[in-house]
XYZ file of C-alpha atoms in Angstrom:
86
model
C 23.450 30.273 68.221
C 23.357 27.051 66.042
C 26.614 24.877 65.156
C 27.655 23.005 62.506
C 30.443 20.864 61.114
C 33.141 22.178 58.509
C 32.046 20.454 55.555
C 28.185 20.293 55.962
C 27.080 20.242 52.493
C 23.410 21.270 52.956
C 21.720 23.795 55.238
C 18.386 23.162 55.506
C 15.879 26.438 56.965
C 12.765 24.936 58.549
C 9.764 27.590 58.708
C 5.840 29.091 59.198
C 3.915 31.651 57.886
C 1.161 33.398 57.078
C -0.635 36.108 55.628
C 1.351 35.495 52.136
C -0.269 35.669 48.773
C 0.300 33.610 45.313
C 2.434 35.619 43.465
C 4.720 37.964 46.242
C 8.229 37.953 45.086
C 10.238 36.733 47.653
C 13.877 36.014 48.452
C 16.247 33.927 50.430
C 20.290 34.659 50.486
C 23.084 32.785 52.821
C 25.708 34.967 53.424
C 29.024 33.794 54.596
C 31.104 36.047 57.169
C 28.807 39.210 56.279
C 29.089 38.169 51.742
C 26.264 36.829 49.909
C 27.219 33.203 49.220
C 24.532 31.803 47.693
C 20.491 32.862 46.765
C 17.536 33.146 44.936
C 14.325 34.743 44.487
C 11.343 33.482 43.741
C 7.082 34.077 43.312
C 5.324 32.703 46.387
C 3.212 29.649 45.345
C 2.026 27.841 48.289
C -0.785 28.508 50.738
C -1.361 31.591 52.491
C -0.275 30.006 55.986
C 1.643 27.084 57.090
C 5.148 25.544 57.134
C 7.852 24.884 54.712
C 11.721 24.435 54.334
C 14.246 25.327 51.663
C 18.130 24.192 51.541
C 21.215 25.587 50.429
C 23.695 22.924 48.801
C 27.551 22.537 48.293
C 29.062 20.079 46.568
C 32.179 20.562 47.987
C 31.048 21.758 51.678
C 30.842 24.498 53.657
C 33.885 26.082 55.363
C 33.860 27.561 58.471
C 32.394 31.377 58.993
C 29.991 32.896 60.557
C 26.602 32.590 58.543
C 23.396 34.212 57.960
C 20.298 33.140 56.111
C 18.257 36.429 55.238
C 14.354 35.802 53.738
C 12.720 38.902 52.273
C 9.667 40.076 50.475
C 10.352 42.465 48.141
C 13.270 44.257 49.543
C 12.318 44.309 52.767
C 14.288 41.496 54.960
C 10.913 39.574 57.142
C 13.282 37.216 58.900
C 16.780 36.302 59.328
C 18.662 33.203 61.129
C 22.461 33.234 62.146
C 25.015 30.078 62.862
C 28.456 29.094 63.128
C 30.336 26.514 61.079
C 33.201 25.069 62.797
């Protein structure tokens, strides 16, 4: 599992994929000890296939918890990552 500093102010999700069409709703959400924290959703507007990123931001910093980035299409949840801020 990934670690991070208390006060990290931007979590950056590095990714691929493929098979996605222009248009799909998608959605990313950070949760925070098991609450949603922060998210968004979105239409799909880049290739089919290939690699991206996306950040969450805080102004004043993270605290420390036990986090979990969650990206879904529709409502159905296509990958997931999990870290620790200390």
């Amino acid at each position: 599992m990934t670690t991070s500093a208390a006060g990290v102010k931007r979590i950056y999700l590095f990714f691929s994929y493929r098979g996605l069409e222009s248009g799909v709703a998608w959605t990313r959400v950070l949760y925070r000890n098991g609450a949603p924290l922060q998210g968004s959703s979105l239409l799909w507007s880049l290739d089919g296939e290939g690699s991206s990123y996306f950040f969450f931001g805080s102004d004043e910093g993270y605290p420390a918890g036990k986090y979990r980035v969650e990206i879904r299409l529709g409502e159905t949840v296509v990958n997931l990552f999990e870290f620790v801020v200390e």
